[in-house]
PDB file of C-alpha atoms in Angstrom:
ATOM      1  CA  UNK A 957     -33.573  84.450  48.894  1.00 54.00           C
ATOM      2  CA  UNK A 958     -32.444  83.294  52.129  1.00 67.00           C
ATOM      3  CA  UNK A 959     -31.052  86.600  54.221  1.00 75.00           C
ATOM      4  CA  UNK A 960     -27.539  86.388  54.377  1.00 84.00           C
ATOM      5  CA  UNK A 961     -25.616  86.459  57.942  1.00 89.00           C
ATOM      6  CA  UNK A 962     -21.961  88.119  58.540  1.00 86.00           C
ATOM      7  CA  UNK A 963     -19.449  85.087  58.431  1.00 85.00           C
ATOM      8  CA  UNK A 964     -19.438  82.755  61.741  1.00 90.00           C
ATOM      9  CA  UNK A 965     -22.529  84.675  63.582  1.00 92.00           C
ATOM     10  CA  UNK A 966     -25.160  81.840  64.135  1.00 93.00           C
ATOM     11  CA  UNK A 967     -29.089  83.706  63.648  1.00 93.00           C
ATOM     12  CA  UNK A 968     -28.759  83.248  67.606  1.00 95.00           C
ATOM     13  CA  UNK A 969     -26.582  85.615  67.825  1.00 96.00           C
ATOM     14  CA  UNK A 970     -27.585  87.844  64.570  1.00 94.00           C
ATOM     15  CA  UNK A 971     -31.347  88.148  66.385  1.00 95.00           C
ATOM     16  CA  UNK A 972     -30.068  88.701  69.702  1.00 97.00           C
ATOM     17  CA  UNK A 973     -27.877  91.918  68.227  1.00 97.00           C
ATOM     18  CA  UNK A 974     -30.311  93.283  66.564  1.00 96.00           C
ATOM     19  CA  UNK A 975     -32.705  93.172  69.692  1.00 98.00           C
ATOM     20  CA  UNK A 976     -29.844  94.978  71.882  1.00 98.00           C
ATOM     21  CA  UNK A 977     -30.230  97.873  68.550  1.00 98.00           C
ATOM     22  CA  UNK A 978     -33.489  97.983  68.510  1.00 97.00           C
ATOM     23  CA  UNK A 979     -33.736  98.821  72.143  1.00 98.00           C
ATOM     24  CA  UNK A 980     -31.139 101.954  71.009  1.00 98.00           C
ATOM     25  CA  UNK A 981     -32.561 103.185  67.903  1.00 97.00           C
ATOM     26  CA  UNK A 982     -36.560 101.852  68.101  1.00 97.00           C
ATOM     27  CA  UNK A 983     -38.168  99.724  66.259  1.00 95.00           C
ATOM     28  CA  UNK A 984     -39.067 101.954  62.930  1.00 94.00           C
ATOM     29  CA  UNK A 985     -35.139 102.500  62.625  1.00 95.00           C
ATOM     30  CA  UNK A 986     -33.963  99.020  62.432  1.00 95.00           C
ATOM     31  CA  UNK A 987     -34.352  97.416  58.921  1.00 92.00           C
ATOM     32  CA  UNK A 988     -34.976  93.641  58.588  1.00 89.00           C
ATOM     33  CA  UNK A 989     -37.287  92.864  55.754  1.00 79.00           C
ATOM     34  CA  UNK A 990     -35.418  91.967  52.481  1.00 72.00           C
ATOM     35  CA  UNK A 991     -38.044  92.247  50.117  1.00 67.00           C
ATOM     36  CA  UNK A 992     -40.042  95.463  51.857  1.00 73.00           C
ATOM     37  CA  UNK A 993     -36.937  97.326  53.606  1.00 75.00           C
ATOM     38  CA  UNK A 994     -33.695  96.213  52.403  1.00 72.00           C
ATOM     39  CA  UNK A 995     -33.884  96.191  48.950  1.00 72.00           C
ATOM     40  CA  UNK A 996     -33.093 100.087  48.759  1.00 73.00           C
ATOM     41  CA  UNK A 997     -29.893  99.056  50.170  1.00 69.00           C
ATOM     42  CA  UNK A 998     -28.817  96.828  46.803  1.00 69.00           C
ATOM     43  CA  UNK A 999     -26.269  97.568  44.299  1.00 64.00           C
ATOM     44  CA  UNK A1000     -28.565  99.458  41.587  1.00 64.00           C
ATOM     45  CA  UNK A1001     -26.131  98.520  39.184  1.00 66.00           C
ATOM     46  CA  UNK A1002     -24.759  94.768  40.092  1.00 66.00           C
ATOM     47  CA  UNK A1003     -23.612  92.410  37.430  1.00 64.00           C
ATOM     48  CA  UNK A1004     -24.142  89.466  39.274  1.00 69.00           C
ATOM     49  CA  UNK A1005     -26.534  88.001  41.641  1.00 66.00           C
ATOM     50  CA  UNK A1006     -28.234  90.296  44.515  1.00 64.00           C
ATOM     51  CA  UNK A1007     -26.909  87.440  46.916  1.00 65.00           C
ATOM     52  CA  UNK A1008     -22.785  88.674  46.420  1.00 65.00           C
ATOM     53  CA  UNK A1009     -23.660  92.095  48.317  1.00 72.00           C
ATOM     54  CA  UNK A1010     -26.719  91.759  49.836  1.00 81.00           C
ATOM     55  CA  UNK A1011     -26.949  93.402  53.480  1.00 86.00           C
ATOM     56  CA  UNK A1012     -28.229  91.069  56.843  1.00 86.00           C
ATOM     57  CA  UNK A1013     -29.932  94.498  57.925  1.00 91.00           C
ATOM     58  CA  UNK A1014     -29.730  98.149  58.072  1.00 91.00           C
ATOM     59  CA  UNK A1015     -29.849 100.367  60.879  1.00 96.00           C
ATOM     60  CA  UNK A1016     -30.811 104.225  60.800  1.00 94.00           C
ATOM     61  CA  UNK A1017     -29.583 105.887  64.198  1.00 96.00           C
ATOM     62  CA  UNK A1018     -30.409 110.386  64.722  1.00 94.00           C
ATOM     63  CA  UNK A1019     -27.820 111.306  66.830  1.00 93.00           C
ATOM     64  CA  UNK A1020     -24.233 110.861  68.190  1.00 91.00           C
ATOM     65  CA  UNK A1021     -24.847 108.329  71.161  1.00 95.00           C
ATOM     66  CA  UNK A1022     -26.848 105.875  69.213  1.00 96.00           C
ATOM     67  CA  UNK A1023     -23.893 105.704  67.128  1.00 96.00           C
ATOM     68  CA  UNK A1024     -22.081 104.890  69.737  1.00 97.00           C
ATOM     69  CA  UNK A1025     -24.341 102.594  71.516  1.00 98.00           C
ATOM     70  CA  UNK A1026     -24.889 100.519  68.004  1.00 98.00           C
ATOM     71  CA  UNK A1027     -20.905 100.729  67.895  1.00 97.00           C
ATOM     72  CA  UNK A1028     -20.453  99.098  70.623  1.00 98.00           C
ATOM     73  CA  UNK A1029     -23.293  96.446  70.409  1.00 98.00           C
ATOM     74  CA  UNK A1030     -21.499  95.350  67.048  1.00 97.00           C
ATOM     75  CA  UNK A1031     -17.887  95.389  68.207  1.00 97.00           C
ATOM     76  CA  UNK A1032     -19.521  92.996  70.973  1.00 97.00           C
ATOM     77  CA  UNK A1033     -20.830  90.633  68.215  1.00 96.00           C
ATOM     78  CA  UNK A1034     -18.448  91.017  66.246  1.00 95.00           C
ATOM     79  CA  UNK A1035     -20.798  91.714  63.355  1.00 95.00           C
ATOM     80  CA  UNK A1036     -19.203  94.176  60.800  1.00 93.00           C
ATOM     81  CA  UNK A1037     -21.015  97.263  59.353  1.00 93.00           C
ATOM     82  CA  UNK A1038     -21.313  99.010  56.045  1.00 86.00           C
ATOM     83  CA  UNK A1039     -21.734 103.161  56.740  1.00 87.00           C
ATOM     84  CA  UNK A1040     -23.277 105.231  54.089  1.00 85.00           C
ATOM     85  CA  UNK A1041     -24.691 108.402  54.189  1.00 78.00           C
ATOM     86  CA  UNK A1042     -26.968 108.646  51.283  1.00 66.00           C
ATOM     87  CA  UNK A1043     -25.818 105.545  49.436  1.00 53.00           C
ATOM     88  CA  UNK A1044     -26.540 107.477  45.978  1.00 58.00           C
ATOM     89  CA  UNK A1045     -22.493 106.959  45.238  1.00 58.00           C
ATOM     90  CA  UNK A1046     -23.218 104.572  42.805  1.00 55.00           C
ATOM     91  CA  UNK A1047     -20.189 104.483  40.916  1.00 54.00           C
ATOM     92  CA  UNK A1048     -18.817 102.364  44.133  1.00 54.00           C
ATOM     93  CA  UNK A1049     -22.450 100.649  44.174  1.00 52.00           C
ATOM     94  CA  UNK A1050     -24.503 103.154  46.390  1.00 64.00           C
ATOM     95  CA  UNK A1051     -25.493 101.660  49.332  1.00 67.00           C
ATOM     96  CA  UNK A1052     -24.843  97.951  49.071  1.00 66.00           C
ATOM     97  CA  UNK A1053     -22.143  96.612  51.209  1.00 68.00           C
ATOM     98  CA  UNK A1054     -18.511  94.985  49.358  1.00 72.00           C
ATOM     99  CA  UNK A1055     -19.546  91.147  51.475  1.00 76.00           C
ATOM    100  CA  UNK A1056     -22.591  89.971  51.994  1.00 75.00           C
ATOM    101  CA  UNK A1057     -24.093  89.362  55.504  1.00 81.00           C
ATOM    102  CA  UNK A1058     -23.151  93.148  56.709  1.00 87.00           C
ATOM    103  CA  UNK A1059     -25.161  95.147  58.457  1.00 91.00           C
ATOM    104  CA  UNK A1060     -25.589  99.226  56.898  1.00 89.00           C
ATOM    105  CA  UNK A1061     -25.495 102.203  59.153  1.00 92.00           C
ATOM    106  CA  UNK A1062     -27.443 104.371  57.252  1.00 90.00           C
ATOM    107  CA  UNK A1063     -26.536 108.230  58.843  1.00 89.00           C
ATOM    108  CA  UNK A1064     -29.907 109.157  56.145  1.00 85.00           C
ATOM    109  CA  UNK A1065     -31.791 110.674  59.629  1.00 88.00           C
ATOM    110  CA  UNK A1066     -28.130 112.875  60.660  1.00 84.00           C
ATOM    111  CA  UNK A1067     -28.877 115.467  58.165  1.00 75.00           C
ATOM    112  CA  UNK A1068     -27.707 119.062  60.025  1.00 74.00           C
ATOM    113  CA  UNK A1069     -24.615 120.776  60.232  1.00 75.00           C
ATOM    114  CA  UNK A1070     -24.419 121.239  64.091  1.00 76.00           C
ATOM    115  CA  UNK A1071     -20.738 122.517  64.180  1.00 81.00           C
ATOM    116  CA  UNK A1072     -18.267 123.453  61.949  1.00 84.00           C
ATOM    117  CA  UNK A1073     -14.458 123.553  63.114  1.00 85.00           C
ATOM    118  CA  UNK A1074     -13.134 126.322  61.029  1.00 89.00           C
ATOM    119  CA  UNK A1075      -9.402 125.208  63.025  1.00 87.00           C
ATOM    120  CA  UNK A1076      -9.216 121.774  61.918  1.00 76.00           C
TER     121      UNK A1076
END
């Protein structure tokens, strides 16, 4: 299956993106492979073909500022994201993103309370 890209982003500019990530998050975090790496990030339960949500990539950041930093490095391509946190909601398809092409920030590796406002 050809990888799908976010509508009107050339692979130019879907490589170069990812490379600008990469540098944030390291190479072990940033998720590429369809067959190896990105088919946990499928619709388990999809009635149609894998191609109608299939993700362009996935993207597991550890802390605050790499969220951030990816934020901003996708606002700047204009590449849109799909966040989960587990992606085992899969009564609303678990991890796999609504369009294909998107890219899933996977907050997996953010897994401790560090604060809890008892205020708001």
């Amino acid at each position: 299956m050809t990888k799908p890209l976010p509508q009107g982003i050339t692979s130019e500019q879907f490589s170069a993106a990812m490379a600008e990530i990469e540098k944030v998050v390291g190479h072990d975090y940033v998720f590429l492979d369809d067959i190896k790496e990105l088919r946990s990030y499928r619709d388990p339960y999809n009635t149609t073909s894998d191609a109608d949500f299939a993700p362009s990539a996935a993207v597991a950041p550890r802390n605050i500022e790499q969220i951030q930093k990816i934020l901003s490095i996708v606002n700047d391509y204009k590449l849109p994201i799909w966040t989960i946190s587990t992606g085992k909601n899969f009564a609303y398809g678990g991890p796999a993103p609504r369009k294909p092409g998107y890219i899933v920030l996977d907050l997996k590796l953010m897994n401790k309370i560090i604060e809890v406002n008892e205020k708001h």
